[in-house]
Amino acid sequence: MLEDVKDGAAVAIWLAGGASLQSTLDVADPADWLALDAGVREAAWHRPEFLAGWEQSAPLPADLTQLGESRLALALCHRDGRIRQEAVHRSVRYPGLLPLVVIRCADWVEPVREHARQLLRDALDVDSALDLASLILRVGRRDRGAFGVEVLGQILRQASHGQLAVLFADPDRIVRRFAYRLAIDGRLLRSAELARAAARDQDTVVQDLCATAALTALGDEDAYECVLPPLLSARNPRTRSAGVTALRRAGRSEQAEQFLSDRSALVRACARYVVRQQGGDPAAWYRQRCTAPDEPELPPGAVIGLAECGNRADAGLLRPLLVHPAAGVRARAVAGLRALDCVDAKQLRPLLDDPAARVVRETATALLPSAKELPADWLLERTNREWPRHVRVGAFRLLDARGGFVALRAAVGLLEDPDVKLRLWAGQSVQRWRPSPDEPHGDAEVGELLDRSRHLFSDCVLRRRKWEALMDN
């Protein structure tokens, strides 16, 4: 009957009319059960006419013996605690209502809560715990919700590796975290399996849990052969950094050198630590690689790495890289000069026309403190539609930082830009614009620009802005 049901009140109305649970909500989705629980009370308060017949036919605990599964589900969510309590007793006949019993385990009425907890303790086994894990953990975040999580842990500690593996692949990251913690505490996973999990999972908590557990369990050379490769080749930087740090413990510090130019700052920092512990000099390694500005294989990570551990004198090695054929190297060279506080606005200005968006983005960021030193007309020209989007964005960022009449002129000009996001940014810039105190007031063009953007203001605000801009100092 429903697809992607989240309107619990609508489900309550259909159930009151005799529809089955399976036809009105996704019984495998915990969000649908939580929506139903809230929706029954919402419908009773705000749409009582739809539940009037059901309320009259089954308001008393003694009558609940006659209710089928659908209407008993409504009774489990009823606003009257006496009815919820009796419904918990009667729900033992319907295993399909166990998700609502889970919710009642955190009920605000103590008798309801205690009866539901006893029923859950008696009914829950490994198979049903696997099905209800996501719902139990969601309810566990509520006040009085810890009981269900505790029972879930007790049951799942009896699960086999294969049974827990179902939860390792659950789309809910909270479930995966819980399952991996149980598996690690129970020593159900080998170090190699934990390493592969750390490399595969997208959740940073799972990555840290599994990588730490994998390395903690290591004890011999053969184990490192199975654990380090997945960690060092992982796409996520947190896992790679754990593997790089473990190289020292494994007696393979020399392998950390290849990670000095990693794309992640975290991994580079860990690699520098390992190299230094071995007696190496990461700065010298970076300098050696950056001395050939035309080297096509120069990794961008080596360029920014030099800035991370070098000094201002190393800016001389970075400046020739501003014209490197690789966009990644040019962008990192700009970022490196900014990190070393060696930005030369005149030297970086041509890179605002760079064909690579990442280079223009880094250049605009580096030039923001020097925005007033750049020619306003030159920047204004680059906000025209014939320029690529990334060039228009970079020029507008600098004009907006510059402020004054030229910033207003640029923003109003971009209100009709073909790019939706750029139009939005321009509108926000107009709305927060104020005349600069160091510019003469009374320029008629300002009034015209504000009139062109009148749709962004109320009449009162527009009059005030014009008065602020046009009044004499």
Tab-separated table of C-alpha atoms in Angstrom, residues 405 408 430-444 446-447 450 457 459-473:
chain	number	residue	atom	x	y	z
A	405	PHE	CA	31.279	49.942	-4.466
A	408	LEU	CA	28.417	45.706	-5.010
A	430	VAL	CA	24.302	42.209	-1.945
A	431	GLN	CA	22.185	41.636	1.150
A	432	ARG	CA	25.115	42.012	3.543
A	433	TRP	CA	26.813	44.837	1.629
A	434	ARG	CA	27.549	48.087	3.455
A	435	PRO	CA	29.354	51.174	2.131
A	436	SER	CA	33.022	51.367	3.109
A	437	PRO	CA	33.888	54.220	5.450
A	438	ASP	CA	36.949	55.137	3.345
A	439	GLU	CA	34.933	55.659	0.146
A	440	PRO	CA	32.971	58.824	-0.691
A	441	HIS	CA	29.207	58.501	-0.284
A	442	GLY	CA	26.592	59.942	-2.570
A	443	ASP	CA	27.468	58.026	-5.763
A	444	ALA	CA	24.281	57.781	-7.840
A	446	VAL	CA	25.049	52.837	-5.880
A	447	GLY	CA	21.371	53.772	-5.776
A	450	LEU	CA	20.468	48.724	-5.175
A	457	PHE	CA	15.078	43.521	0.213
A	459	ASP	CA	10.989	48.318	0.917
A	460	CYS	CA	12.011	49.484	4.383
A	461	VAL	CA	15.435	47.820	4.246
A	462	LEU	CA	16.065	49.050	0.718
A	463	ARG	CA	15.355	52.661	1.744
A	464	ARG	CA	17.717	52.333	4.694
A	465	ARG	CA	20.516	50.888	2.556
A	466	LYS	CA	20.172	53.668	0.001
A	467	TRP	CA	20.134	56.268	2.745
A	468	GLU	CA	23.346	54.791	4.248
A	469	ALA	CA	25.085	54.760	0.865
A	470	LEU	CA	23.949	58.101	-0.475
A	471	MET	CA	24.152	60.323	2.609
A	472	ASP	CA	27.196	62.589	2.822
A	473	ASN	CA	30.026	61.628	5.148
